[in-house]
Short mmCIF file of C-alpha atoms and ligand atoms in Angstrom, two decimals:
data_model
loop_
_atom_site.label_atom_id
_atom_site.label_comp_id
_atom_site.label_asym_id
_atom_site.label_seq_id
_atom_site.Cartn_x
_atom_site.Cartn_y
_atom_site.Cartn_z
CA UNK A 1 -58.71 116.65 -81.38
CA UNK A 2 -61.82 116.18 -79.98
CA UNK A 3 -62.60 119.25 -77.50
CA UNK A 4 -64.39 121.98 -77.78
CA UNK A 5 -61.97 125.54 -78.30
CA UNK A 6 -63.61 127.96 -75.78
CA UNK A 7 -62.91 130.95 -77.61
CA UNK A 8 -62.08 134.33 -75.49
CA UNK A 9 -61.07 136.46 -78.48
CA UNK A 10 -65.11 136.33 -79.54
CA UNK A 11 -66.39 136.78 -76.35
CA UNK A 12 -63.84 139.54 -75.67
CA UNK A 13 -65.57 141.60 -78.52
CA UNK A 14 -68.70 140.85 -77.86
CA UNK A 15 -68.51 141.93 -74.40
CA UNK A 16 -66.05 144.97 -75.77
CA UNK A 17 -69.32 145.86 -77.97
CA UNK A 18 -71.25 146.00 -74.82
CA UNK A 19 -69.32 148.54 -72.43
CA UNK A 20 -68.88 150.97 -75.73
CA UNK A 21 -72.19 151.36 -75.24
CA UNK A 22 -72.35 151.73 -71.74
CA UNK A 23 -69.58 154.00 -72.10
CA UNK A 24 -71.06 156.71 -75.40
CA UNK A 25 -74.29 156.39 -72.11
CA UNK A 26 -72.05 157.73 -69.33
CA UNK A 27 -70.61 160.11 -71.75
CA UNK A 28 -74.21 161.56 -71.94
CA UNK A 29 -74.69 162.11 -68.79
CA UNK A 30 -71.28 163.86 -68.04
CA UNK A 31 -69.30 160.74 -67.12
CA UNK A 32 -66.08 160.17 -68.74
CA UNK A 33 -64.44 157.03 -67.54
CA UNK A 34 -60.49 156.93 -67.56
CA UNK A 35 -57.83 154.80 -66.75
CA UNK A 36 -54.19 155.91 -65.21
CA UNK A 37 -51.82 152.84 -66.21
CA UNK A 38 -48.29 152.78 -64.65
CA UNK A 39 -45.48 151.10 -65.94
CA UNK A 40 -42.04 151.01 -64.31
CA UNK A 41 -38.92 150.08 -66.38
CA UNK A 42 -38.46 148.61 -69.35
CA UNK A 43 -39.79 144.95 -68.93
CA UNK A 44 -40.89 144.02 -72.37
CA UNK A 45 -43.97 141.72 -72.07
CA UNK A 46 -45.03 144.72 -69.55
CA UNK A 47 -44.74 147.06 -72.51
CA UNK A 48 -46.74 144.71 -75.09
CA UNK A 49 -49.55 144.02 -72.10
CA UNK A 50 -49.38 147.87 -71.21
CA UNK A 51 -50.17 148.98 -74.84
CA UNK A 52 -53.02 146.18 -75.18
CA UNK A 53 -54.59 148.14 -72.58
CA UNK A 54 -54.62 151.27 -73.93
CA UNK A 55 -55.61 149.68 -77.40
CA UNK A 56 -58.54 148.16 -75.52
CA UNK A 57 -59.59 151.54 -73.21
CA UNK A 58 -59.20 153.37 -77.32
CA UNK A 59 -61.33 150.84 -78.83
CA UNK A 60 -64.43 151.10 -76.28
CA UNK A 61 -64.41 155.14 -76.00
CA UNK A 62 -62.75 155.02 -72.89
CA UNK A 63 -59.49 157.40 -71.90
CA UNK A 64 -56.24 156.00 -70.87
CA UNK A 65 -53.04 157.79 -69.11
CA UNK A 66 -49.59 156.54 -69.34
CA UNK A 67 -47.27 156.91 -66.90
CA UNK A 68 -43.88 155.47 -68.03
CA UNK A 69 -41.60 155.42 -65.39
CA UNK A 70 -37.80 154.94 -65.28
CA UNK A 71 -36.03 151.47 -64.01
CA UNK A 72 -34.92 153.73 -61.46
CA UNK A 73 -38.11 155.55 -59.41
CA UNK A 74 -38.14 155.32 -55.87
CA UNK A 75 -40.96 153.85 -54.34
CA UNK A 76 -42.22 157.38 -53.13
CA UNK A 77 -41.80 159.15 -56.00
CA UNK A 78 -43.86 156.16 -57.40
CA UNK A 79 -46.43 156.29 -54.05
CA UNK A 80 -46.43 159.95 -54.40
CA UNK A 81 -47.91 159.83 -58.42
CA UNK A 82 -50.66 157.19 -57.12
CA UNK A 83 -52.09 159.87 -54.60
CA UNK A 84 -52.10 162.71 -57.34
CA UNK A 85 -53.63 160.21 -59.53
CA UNK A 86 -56.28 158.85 -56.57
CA UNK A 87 -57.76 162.48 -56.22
CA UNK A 88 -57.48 163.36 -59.34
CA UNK A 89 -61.31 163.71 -61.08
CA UNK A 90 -59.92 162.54 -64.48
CA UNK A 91 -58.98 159.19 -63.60
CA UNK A 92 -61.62 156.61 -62.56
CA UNK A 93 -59.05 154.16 -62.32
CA UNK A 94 -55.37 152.87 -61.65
CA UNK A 95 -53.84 150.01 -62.68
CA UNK A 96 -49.81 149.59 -61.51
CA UNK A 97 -48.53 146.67 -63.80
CA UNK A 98 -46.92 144.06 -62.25
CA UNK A 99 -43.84 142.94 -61.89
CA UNK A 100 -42.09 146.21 -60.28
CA UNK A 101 -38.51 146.09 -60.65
CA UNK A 102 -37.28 144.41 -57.00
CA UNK A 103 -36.05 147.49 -55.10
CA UNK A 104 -39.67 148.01 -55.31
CA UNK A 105 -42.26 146.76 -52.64
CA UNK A 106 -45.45 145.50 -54.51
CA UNK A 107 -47.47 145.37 -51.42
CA UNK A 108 -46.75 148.83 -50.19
CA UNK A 109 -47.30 150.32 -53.35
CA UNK A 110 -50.70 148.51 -54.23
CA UNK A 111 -51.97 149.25 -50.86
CA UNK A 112 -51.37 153.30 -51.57
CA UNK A 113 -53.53 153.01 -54.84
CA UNK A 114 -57.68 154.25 -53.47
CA UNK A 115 -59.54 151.06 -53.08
CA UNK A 116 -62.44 153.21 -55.41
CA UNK A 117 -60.08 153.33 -58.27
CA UNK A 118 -58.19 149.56 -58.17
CA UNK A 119 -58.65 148.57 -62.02
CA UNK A 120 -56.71 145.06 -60.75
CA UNK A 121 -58.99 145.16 -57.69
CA UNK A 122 -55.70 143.82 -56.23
CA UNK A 123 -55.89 146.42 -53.02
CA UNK A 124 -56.44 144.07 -49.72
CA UNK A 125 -59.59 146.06 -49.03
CA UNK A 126 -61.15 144.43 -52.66
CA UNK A 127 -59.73 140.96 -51.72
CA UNK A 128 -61.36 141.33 -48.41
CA UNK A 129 -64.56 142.20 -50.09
CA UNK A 130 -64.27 139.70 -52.68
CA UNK A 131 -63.13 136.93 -49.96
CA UNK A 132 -66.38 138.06 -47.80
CA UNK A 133 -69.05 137.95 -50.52
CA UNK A 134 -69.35 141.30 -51.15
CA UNK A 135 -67.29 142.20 -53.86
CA UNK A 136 -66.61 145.80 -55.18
CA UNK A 137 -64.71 145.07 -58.36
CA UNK A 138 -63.86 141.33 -59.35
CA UNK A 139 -59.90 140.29 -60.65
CA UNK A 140 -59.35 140.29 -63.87
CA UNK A 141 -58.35 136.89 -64.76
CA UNK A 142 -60.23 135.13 -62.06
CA UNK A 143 -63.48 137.11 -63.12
CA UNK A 144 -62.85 136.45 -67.26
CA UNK A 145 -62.92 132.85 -66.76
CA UNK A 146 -66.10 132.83 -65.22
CA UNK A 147 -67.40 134.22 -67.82
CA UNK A 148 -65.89 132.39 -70.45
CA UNK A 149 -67.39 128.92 -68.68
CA UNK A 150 -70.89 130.73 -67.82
CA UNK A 151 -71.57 132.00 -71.62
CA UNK A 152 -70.28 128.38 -73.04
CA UNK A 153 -73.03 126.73 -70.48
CA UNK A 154 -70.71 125.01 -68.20
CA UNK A 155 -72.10 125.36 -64.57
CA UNK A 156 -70.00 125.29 -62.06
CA UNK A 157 -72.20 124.47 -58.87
CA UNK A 158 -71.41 121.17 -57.43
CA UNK A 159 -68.25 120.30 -59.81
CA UNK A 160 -64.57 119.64 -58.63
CA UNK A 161 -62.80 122.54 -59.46
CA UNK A 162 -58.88 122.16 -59.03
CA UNK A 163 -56.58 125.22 -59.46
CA UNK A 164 -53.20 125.05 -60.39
CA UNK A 165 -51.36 127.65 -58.55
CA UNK A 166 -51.67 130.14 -55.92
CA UNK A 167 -50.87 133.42 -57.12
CA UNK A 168 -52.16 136.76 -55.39
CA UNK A 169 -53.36 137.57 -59.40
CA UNK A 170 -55.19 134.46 -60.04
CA UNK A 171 -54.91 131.26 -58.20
CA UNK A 172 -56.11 132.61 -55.10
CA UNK A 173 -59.12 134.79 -56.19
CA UNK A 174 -60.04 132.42 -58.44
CA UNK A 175 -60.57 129.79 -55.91
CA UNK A 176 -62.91 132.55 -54.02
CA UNK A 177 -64.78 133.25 -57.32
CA UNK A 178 -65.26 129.44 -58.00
CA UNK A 179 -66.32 128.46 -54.61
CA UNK A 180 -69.11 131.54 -54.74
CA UNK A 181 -70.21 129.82 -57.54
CA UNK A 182 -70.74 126.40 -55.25
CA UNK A 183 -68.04 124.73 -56.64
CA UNK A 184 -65.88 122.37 -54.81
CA UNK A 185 -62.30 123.75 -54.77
CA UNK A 186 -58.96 122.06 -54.12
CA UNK A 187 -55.94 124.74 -55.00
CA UNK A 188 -52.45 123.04 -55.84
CA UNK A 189 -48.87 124.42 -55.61
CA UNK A 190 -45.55 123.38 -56.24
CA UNK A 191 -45.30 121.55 -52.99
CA UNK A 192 -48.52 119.66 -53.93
CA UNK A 193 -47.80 115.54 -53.57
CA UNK A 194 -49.23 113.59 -56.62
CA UNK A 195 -50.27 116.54 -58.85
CA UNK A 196 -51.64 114.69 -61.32
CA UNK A 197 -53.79 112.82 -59.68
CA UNK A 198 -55.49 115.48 -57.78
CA UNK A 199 -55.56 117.00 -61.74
CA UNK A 200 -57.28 114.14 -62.32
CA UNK A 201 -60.20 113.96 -59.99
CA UNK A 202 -61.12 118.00 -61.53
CA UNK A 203 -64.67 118.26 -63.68
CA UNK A 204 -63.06 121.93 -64.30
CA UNK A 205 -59.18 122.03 -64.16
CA UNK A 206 -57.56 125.79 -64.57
CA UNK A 207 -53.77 125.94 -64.94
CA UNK A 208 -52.01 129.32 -64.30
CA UNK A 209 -48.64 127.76 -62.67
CA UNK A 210 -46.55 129.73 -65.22
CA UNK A 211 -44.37 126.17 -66.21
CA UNK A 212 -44.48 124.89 -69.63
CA UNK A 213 -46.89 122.42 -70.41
CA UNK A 214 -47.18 121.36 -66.48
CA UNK A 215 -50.39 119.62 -67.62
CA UNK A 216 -50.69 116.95 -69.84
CA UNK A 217 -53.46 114.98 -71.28
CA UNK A 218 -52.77 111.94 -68.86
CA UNK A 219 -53.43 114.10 -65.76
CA UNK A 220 -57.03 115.35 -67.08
CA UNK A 221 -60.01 113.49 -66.65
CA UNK A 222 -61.99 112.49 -69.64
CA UNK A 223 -64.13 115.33 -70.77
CA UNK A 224 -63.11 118.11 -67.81
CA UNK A 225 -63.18 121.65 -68.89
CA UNK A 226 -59.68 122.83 -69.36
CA UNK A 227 -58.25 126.35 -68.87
CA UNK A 228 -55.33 127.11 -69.47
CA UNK A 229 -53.85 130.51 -67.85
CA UNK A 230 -50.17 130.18 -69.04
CA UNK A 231 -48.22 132.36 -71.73
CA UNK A 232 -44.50 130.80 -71.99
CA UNK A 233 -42.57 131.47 -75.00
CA UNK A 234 -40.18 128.41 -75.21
CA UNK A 235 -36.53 129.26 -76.62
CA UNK A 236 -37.50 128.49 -80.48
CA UNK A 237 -40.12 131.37 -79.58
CA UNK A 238 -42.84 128.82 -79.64
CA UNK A 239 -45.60 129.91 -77.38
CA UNK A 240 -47.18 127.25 -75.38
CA UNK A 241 -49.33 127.05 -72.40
CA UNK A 242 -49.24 125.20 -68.78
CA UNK A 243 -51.40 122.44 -70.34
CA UNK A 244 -49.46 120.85 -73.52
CA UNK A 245 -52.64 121.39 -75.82
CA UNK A 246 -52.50 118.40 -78.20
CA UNK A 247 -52.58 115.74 -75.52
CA UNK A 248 -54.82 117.70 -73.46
CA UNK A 249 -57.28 118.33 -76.31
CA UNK A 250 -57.75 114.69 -77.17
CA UNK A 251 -59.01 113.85 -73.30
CA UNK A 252 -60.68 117.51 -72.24
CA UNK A 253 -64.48 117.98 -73.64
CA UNK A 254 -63.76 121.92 -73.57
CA UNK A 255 -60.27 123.81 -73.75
CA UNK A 256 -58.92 126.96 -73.74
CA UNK A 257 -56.10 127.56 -76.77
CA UNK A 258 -52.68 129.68 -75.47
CA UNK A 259 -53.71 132.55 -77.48
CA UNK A 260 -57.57 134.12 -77.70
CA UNK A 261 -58.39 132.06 -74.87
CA UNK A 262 -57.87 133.65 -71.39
CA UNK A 263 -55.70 136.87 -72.33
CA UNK A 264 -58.98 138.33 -74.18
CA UNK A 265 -60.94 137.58 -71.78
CA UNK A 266 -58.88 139.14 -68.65
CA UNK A 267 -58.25 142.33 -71.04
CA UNK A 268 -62.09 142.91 -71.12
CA UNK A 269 -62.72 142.94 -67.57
CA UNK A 270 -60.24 145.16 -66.93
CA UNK A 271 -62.46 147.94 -69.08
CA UNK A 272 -65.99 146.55 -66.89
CA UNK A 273 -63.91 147.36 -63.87
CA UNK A 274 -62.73 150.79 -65.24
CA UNK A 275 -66.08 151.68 -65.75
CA UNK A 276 -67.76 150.71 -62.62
CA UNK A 277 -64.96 152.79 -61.17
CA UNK A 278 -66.38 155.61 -63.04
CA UNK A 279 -69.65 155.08 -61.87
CA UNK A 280 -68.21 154.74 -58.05
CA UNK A 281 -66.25 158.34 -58.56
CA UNK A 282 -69.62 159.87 -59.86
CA UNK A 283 -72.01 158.40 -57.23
CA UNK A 284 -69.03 160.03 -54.66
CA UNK A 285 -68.59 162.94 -56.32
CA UNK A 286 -73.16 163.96 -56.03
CA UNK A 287 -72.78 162.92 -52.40
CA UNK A 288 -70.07 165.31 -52.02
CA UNK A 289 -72.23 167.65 -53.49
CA UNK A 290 -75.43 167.29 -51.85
N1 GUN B 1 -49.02 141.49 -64.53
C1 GUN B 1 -49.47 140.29 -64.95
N2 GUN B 1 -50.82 140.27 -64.92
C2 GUN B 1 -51.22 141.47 -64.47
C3 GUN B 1 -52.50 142.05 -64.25
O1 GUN B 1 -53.56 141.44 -64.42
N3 GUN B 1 -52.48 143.33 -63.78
C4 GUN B 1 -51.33 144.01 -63.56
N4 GUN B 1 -51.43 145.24 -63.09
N5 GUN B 1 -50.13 143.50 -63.76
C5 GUN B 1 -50.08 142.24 -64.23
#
């Protein structure tokens, strides 16, 4: 193996270390960030990601709220917690985790959640500030791999950035967030022609297709940057990525590993953007009052 293992668990922390501080400073001043996280149903990767969170919001001083919902809500008993929770002075933020069981409408219920308090920043009003330049709070995912290529030095103005996949979570805003940064952005799907070779052409190639090993090493260009944003747990329970690591880590010069790679990384934004939402409800809250 000859790439470089850009490490997200490390970075996590050290950015973790960070908003603690931020966070015993708002406490000072009578701020008290906290975030509401919803879960519907039983799914159990929801359940592991769900308690990460919380682990997360513990470990940096900030509050968390569970609301563990049965299989069975209706979508306005569910609509009708988000608008307690979106006036409610506790909470500073919401975060709805995705999937919602199908007789569930994703779209309605994300757009009912106060565009001040989207942890995901997932409401259209967010992607419509993001997509414009302007951006309130950044996506998770998208936003942690920024970071993980700015802090290892790898600038993205001017390179060929492809994207595998289009999903509202991370495809899509991270081609915005990638082409804010100047670079040059090509998105594939499944109905792509020739993926490989349009893998091929990409200085910085990120994977989050959610297939098995999609990617291998003879559709990366010698010495790309390599992220990989897929978790699959194959049927012996082996965990792999979208990018099948030991072909791809013999061609990439810098790669992300399945675990303490992206995940970290996504988990620590989600705190930044819990406590800018803090900051948002206080700044609100004075002009309320003055
Ligand atoms: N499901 C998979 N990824 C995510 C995420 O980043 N946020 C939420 N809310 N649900 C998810």
């Amino acid at each position: 193996m000859s790439a470089k293992i850009l490490n997200g668990s490390e970075l996590a922390k050290s950015i973790k270390e960070n908003i603690k501080k931020e966070v015993e400073e708002l406490k000072k001043q009578g701020i008290f960030p906290g975030l509401a996280v919803i879960i519907v149903g039983n799914d159990p990767a929801s359940r592991l990601y769900v308690d990460f969170k919380k682990k997360d919001c513990a470990e940096v001083g900030i509050e968390s709220f569970e609301f563990a919902l049965d299989e069975k809500t209706t979508e306005e008993e569910l609509i009708k917690l988000i608008q307690q929770l979106n006036i409610d002075s506790k909470i500073s933020a919401i975060l709805v985790q995705l999937p919602l069981p199908a007789h569930l409408n994703e779209e309605r219920v994300i757009n009912a959640i106060n565009p001040d308090k989207d942890a995901d920043c997932f409401h259209p009003f967010n992607v419509g500030r993001l997509m414009t330049g302007n951006p309130l709070f950044l996506p998770c995912t998208p936003a942690g791999i920024i970071e993980l290529l700015e802090a290892n030095e790898i600038e993205i103005a001017g390179k060929e950035c492809v994207v595998v996949g289009r999903s509202n979570i991370v495809g899509k805003p991270l081609a915005i967030l990638l082409l804010s940064k100047n670079g040059t952005v090509t998105v594939c799907h499944s109905k792509t022609k020739n993926l490989d070779e349009v893998c091929r052409r990409a200085d910085i190639l990120v994977v989050a297709a959610g297939k098995p090993e999609l990617i291998k090493g003879n559709a990366i260009k010698p010495g790309a940057v390599v992220i990989d944003v897929g978790v699959n747990r194959l049927e012996g329970k082996k965990l792999v990525g979208d990018v099948e690591f030991s072909t791809a880590s013999e061609v990439a010069s810098a790669i992300t590993r399945v675990t303490g790679g992206v995940g970290p990384m996504t988990r620590a934004m989600l705190l930044k953007n819990t406590v800018k939402a803090a900051e948002i409800l206080d700044i609100k809250n004075k002009k309320a009052y003055n």
